[in-house]
Tab-separated table of C-alpha atoms and ligand atoms in Angstrom:
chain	number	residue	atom	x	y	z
O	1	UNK	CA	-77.691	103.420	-6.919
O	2	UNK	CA	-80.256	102.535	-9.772
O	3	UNK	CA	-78.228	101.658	-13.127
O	4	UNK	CA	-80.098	102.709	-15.991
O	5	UNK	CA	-79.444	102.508	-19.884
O	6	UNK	CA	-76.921	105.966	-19.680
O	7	UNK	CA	-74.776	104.088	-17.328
O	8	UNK	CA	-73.768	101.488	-19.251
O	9	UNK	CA	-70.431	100.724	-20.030
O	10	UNK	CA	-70.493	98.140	-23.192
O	11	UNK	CA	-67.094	95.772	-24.045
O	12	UNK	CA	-67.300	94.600	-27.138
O	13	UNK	CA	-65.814	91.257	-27.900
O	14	UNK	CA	-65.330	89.487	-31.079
O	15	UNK	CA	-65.232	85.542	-31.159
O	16	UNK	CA	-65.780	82.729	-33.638
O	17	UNK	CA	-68.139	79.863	-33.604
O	18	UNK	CA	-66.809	76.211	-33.522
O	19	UNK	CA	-67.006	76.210	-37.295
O	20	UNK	CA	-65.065	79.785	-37.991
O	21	UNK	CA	-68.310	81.563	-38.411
O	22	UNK	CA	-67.589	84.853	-36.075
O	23	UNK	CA	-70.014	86.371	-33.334
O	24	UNK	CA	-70.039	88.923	-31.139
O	25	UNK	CA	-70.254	89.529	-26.944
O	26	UNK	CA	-70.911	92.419	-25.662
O	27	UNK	CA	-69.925	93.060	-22.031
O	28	UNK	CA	-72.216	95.679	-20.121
O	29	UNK	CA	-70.746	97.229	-17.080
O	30	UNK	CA	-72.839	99.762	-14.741
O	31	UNK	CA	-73.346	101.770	-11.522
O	32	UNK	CA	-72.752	98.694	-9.557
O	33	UNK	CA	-69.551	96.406	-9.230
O	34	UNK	CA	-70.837	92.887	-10.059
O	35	UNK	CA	-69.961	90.160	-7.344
O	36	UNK	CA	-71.764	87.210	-8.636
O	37	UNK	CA	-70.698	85.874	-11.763
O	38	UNK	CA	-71.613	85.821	-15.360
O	39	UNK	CA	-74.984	85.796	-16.518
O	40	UNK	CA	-75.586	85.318	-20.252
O	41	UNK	CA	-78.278	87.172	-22.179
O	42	UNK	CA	-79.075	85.207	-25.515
O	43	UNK	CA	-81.221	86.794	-27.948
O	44	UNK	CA	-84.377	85.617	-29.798
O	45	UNK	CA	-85.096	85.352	-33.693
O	46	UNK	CA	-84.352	87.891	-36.093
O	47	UNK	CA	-83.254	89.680	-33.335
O	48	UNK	CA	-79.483	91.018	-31.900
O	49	UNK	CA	-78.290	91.381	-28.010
O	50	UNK	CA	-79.826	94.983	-28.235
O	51	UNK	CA	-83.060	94.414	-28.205
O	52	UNK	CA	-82.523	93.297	-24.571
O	53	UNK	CA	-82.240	96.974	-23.640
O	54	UNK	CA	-85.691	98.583	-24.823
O	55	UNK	CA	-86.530	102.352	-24.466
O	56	UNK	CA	-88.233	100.980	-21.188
O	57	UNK	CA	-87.469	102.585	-17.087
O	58	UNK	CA	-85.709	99.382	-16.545
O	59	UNK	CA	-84.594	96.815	-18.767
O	60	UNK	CA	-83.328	93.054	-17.587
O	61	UNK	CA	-79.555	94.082	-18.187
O	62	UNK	CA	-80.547	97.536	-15.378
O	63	UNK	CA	-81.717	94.741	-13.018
O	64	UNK	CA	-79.050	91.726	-13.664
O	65	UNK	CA	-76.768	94.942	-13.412
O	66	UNK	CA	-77.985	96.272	-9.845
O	67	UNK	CA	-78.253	92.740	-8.448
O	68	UNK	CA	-74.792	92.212	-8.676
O	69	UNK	CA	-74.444	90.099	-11.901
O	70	UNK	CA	-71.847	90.376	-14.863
O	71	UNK	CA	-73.820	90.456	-17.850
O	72	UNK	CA	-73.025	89.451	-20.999
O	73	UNK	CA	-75.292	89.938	-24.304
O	74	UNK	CA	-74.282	87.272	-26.860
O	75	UNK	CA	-74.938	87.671	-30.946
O	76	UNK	CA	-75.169	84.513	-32.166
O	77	UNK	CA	-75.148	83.518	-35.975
O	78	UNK	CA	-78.988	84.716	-36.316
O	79	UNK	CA	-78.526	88.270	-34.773
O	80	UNK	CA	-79.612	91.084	-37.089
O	81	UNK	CA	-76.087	92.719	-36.339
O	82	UNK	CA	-74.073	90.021	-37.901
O	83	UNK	CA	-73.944	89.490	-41.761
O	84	UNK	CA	-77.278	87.463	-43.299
O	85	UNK	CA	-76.665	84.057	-43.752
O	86	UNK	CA	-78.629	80.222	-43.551
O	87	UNK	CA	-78.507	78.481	-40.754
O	88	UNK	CA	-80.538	75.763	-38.242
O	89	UNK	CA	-80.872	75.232	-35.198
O	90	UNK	CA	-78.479	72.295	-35.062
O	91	UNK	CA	-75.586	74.844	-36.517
O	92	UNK	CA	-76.118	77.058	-33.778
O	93	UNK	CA	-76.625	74.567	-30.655
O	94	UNK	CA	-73.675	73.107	-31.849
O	95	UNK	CA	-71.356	75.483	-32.515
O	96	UNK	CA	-72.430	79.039	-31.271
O	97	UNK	CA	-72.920	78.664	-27.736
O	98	UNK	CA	-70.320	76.816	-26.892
O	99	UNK	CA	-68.053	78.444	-28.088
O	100	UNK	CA	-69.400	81.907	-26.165
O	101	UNK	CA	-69.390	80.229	-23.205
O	102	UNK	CA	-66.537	78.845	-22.917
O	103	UNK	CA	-65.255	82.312	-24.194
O	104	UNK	CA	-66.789	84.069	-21.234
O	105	UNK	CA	-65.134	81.202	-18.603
O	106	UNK	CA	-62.304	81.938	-20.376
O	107	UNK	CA	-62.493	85.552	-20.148
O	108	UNK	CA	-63.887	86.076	-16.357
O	109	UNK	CA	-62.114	82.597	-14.816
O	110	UNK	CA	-65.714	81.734	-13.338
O	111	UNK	CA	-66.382	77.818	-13.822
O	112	UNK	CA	-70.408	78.559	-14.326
O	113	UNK	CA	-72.166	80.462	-16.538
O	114	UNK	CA	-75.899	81.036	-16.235
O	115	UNK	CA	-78.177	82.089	-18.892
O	116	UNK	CA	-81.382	83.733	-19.532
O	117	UNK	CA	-82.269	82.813	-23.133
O	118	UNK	CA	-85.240	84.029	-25.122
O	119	UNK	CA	-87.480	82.027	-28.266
O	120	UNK	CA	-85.053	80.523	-30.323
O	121	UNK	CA	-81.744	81.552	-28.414
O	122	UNK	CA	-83.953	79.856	-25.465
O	123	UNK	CA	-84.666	76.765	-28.198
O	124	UNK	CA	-81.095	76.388	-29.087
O	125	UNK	CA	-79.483	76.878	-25.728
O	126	UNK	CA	-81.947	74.351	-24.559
O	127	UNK	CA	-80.542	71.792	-26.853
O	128	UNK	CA	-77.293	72.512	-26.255
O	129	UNK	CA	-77.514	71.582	-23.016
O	130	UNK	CA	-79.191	69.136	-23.131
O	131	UNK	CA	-76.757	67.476	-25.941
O	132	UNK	CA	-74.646	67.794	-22.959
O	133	UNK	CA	-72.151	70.391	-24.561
O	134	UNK	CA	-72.750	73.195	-21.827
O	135	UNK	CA	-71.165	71.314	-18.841
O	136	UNK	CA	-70.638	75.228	-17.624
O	137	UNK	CA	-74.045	76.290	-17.764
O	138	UNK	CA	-75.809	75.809	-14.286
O	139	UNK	CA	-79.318	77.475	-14.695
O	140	UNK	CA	-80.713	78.393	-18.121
O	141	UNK	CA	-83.701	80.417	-17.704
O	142	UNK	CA	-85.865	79.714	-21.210
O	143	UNK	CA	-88.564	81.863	-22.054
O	144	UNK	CA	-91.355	80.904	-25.077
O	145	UNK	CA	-90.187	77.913	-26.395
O	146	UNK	CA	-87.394	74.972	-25.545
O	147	UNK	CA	-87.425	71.560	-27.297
O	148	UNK	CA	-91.130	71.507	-28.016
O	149	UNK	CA	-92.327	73.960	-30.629
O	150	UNK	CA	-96.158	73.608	-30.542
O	151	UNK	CA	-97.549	76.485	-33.140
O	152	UNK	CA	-101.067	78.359	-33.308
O	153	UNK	CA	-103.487	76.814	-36.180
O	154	UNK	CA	-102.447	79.623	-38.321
O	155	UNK	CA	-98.136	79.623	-37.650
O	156	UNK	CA	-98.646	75.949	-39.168
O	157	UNK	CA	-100.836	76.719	-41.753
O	158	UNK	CA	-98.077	79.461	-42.932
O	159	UNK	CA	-95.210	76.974	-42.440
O	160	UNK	CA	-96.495	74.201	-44.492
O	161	UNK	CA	-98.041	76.173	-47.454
O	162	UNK	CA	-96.651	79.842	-47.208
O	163	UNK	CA	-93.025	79.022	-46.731
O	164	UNK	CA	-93.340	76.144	-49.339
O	165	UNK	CA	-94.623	78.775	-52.098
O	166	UNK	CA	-91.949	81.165	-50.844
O	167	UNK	CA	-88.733	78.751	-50.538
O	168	UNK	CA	-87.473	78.581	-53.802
O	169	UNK	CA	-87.870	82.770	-54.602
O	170	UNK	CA	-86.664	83.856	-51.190
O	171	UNK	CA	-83.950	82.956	-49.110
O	172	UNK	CA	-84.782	84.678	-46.078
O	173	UNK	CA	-87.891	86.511	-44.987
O	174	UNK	CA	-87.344	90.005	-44.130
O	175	UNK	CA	-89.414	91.735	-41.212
O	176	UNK	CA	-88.102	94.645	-42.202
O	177	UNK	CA	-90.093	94.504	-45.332
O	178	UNK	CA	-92.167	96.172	-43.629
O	179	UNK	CA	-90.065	99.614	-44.558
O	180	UNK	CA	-88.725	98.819	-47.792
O	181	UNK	CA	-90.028	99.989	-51.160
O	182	UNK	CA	-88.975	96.570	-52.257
O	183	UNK	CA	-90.981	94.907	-55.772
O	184	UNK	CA	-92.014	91.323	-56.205
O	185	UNK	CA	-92.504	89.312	-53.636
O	186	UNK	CA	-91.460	91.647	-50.810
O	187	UNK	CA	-94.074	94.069	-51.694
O	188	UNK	CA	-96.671	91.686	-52.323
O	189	UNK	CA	-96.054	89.680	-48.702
O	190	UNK	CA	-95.759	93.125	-46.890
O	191	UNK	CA	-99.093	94.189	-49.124
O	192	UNK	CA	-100.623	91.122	-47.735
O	193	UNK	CA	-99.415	91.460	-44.047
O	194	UNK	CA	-100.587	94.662	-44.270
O	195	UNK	CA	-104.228	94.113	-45.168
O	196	UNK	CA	-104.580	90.807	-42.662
O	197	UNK	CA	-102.887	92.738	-39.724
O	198	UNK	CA	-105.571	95.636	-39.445
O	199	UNK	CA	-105.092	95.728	-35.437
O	200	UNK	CA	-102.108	98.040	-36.017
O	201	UNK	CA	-100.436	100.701	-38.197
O	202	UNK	CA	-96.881	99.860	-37.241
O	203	UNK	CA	-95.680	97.745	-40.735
O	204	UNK	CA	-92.687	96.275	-38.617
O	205	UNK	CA	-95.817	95.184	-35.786
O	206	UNK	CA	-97.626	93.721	-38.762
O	207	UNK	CA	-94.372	91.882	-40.121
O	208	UNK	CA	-93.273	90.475	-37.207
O	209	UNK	CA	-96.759	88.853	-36.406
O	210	UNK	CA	-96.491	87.208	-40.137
O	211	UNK	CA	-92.983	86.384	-39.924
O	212	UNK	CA	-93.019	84.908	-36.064
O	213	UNK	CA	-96.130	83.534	-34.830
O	214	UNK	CA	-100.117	83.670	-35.605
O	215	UNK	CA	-101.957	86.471	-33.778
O	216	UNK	CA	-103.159	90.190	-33.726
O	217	UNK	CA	-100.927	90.711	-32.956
O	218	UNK	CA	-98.380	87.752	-32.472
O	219	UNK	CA	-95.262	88.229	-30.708
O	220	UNK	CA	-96.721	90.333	-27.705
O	221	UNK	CA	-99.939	92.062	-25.892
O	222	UNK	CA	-100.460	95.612	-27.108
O	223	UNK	CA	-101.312	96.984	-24.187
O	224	UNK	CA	-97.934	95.453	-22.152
O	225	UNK	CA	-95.801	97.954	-24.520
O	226	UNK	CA	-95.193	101.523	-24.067
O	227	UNK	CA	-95.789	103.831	-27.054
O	228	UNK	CA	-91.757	104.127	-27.219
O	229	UNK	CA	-91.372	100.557	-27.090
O	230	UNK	CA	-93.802	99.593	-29.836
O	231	UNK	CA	-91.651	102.374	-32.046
O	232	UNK	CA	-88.393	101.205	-31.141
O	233	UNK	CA	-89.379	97.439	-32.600
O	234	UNK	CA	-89.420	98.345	-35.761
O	235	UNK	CA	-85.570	98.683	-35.970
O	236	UNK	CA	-85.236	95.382	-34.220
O	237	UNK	CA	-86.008	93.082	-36.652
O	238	UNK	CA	-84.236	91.525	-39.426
O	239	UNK	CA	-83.743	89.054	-41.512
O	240	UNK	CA	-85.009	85.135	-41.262
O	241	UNK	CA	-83.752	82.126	-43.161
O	242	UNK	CA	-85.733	79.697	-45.329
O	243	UNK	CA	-83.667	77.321	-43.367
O	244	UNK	CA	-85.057	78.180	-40.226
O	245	UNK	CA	-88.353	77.623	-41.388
O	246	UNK	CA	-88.025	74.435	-43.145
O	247	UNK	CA	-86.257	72.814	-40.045
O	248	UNK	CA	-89.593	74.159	-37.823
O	249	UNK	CA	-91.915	72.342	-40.467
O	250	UNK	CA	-90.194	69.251	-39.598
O	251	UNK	CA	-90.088	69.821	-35.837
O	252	UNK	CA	-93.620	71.173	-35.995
O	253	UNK	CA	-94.451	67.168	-37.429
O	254	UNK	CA	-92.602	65.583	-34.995
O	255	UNK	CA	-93.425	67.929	-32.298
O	256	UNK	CA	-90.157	68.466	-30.840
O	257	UNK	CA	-87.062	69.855	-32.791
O	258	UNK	CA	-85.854	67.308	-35.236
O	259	UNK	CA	-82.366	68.095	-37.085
O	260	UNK	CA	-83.032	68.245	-40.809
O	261	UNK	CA	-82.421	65.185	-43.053
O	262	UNK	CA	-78.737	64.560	-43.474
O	263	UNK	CA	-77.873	67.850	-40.983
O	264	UNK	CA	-77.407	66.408	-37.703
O	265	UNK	CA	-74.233	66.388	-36.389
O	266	UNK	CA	-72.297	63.405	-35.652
O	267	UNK	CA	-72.843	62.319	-32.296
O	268	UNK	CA	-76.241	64.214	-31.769
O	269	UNK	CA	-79.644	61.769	-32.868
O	270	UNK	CA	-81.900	63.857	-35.173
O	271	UNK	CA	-84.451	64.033	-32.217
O	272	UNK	CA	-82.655	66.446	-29.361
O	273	UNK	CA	-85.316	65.406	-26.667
O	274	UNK	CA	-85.210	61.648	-27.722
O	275	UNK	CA	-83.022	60.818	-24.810
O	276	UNK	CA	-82.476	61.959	-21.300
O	277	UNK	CA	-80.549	65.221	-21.265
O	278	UNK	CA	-76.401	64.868	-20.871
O	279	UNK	CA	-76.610	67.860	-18.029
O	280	UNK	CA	-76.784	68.639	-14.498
O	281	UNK	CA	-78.213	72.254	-15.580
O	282	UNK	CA	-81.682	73.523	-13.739
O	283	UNK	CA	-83.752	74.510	-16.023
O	284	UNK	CA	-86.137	77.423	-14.976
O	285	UNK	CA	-88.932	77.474	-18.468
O	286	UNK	CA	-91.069	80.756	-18.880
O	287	UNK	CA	-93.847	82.091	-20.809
O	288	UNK	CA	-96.822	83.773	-21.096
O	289	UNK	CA	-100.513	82.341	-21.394
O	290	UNK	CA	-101.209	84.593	-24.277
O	291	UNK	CA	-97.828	83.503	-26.196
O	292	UNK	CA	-98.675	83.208	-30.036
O	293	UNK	CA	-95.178	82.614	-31.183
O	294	UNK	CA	-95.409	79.372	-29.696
O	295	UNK	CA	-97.985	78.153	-27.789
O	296	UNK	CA	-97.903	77.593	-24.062
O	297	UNK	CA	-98.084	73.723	-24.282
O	298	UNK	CA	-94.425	73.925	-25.938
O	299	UNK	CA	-92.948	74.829	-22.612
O	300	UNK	CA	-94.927	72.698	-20.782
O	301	UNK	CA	-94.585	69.519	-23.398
O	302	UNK	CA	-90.567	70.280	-22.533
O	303	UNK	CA	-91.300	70.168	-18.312
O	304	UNK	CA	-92.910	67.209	-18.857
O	305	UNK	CA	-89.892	65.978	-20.716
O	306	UNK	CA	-87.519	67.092	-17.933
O	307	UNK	CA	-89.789	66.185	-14.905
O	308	UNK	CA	-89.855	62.547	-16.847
O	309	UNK	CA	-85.880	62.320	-16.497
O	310	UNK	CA	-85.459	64.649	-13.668
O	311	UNK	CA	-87.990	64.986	-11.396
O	312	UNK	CA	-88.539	67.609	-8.625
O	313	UNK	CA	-85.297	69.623	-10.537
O	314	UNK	CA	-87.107	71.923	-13.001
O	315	UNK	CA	-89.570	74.657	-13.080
O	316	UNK	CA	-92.208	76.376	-14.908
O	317	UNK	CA	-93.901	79.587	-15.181
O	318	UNK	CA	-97.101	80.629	-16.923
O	319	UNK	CA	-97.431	84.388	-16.749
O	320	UNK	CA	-100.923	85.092	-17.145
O	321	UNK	CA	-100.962	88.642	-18.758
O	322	UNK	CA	-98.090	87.960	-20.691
O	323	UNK	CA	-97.641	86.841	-24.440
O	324	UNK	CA	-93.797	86.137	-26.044
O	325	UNK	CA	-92.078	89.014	-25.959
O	326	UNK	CA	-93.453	91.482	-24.007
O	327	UNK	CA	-92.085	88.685	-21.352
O	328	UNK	CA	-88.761	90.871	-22.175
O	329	UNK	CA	-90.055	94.058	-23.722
O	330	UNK	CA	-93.269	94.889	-21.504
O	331	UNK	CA	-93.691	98.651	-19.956
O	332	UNK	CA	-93.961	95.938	-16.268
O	333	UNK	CA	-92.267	94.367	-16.718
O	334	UNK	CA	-89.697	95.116	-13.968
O	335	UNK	CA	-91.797	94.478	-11.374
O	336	UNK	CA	-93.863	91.643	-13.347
O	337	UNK	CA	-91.122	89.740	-14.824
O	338	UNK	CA	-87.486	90.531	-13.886
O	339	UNK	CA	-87.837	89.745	-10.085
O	340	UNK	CA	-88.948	85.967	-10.901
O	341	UNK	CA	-86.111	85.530	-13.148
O	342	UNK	CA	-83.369	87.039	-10.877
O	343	UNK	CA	-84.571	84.731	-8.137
O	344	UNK	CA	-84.433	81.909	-9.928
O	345	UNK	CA	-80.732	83.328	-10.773
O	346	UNK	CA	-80.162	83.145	-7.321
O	347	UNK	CA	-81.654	80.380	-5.938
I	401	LIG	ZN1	-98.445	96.934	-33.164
């Protein structure tokens, strides 16, 4: 039997973060009985757990599903489902996913969890564990970007003079600007977008490239999405923090993530890839060649950081037609994408 998005059964469950801040799990059952423990799917920026399942024939929860995995969608503090509010990447790392882990242990008895995580869910997961608070987390797949955000010319260009024009009037960018009739500086940046991001019509397409990356556009290949796809992203986006962005800034300087003066947490350096990582977890890093979120040489910058400290444990995968999202989102990928991630879940 082939599970597909009709089938699923979805179990909500509502959790809080280590510091009270609440989040969501959703639980998707299918066709199939799973047999092989937990896998967790953690979303990427301004994004929720749903935009794993895209109008596509077969999304990564159908496959997880059909390969005998129980799959669990997390929202963490930056999903587009929760209520809007600041937050870095140390807040999250720190206090999000453990606490949905251990939730899901809790929940299913299994002592592992393993997790497919994508941009920053992949980012924040990936310091996490290697901060040595995911002791349950034996594989994390990490597609796009891990400890080493290395940006296109023009992502750092709009990080160190865009965002600093835009900090003190905005507290979050919106991608969904894009729809609004809003006034002021909304209209003006979506104006903009609009007239730099001739390759496409969709305003959400055009928002998403300003607001995530540096390309035309940035977050995926045109012609890896279906028509119904491309349609679908415009509800899929939300809302960013200035906080975010301002944390990146300082990463992008130090090029690896870097907690923000006077945020780390106690315990934790400021640099998360300053030491060896506190884990045991196999990391399996993704992305694709044409990735203008962040650029290839993040993901390999954080193998070479891993091979350093743990050689012969790690992999990495450059997927040559691919870009960020579409590693997720592309019409292919099925057969392009999804078998190399469910054997590295089962390896
Ligand atoms: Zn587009």
């Amino acid at each position: 039997m082939v599970t597909t998005r009709t089938a699923h059964r979805d179990e909500p469950h509502f959790l809080f973060a280590d510091d009270g801040v609440p989040l969501t799990l959703v639980r998707v059952r299918g066709g199939a009985a799973s047999h092989k423990g937990p896998v967790l799917l953690v979303h990427g920026l301004a994004n929720r757990s749903e935009s794993f399942r895209p109008p596509v024939s077969r999304s990564i929860v159908d496959v997880l599903i059909d390969d005998g995995w129980d799959v669990w969608m997390l929202n963490w503090r930056g999903s587009i489902d929760l209520d809007p509010l600041p937050w870095t990447l140390d807040d999250v790392a720190v206090n999000d996913h453990p606490a949905a882990v251990r939730y899901i242990t809790e929940v299913t008895g299994s002592e592992t969890v393993k997790v497919v995580a994508h941009c920053v869910g992949a980012m924040t997961m990936s310091m996490s564990v290697v901060g040595g608070l995911l002791p349950e987390v034996d594989v994390l797949i990490a597609n796009g970007v891990s400890l080493h955000p290395v940006l296109p010319r023009g992502g750092r260009v709009k990080l160190h003079t865009i965002r600093a024009l835009m900090q003190h009037r905005q507290p979050f960018v919106d991608v969904a600007w894009g729809d609004g009739p809003e006034h002021g500086v909304a209209r003006l940046t979506r104006t903009s977008v609009r007239m730099w991001h001739i390759e496409c019509r969709n305003p959400a397409c055009n928002m998403a490239s300003f607001a995530l990356g540096s390309g035309h556009p940035a977050l995926f290949r045109h012609e890896n999405l279906d028509d119904a796809t491309h349609d679908w992203l415009g509800g899929e986006f939300g809302k960013v923090p200035m906080s975010f962005y301002t944390q990146m800034a300082a990463s992008d300087r130090r090029k690896e993530v870097v907690a923000l003066p006077g945020q780390g947490r106690e315990g934790f350096a400021p640099r998360w890839a300053g030491a060896a990582p506190r884990s045991d977890t196999r990391f399996a890093l993704l992305t694709g060649r044409h990735n203008r979120a962040f650029l290839p040489e993040s993901q390999r910058a954080t193998f070479a950081f891993l091979e350093r400290h743990q050689p012969g444990r790690h992999s990495l995968r450059v997927l040559p037609r691919y870009g960020h999202s579409d590693v997720f989102f592309g019409s292919r990928a099925h057969n392009e994408v999804f078998p190399l991630i469910v054997a590295e879940l089962n390896r």
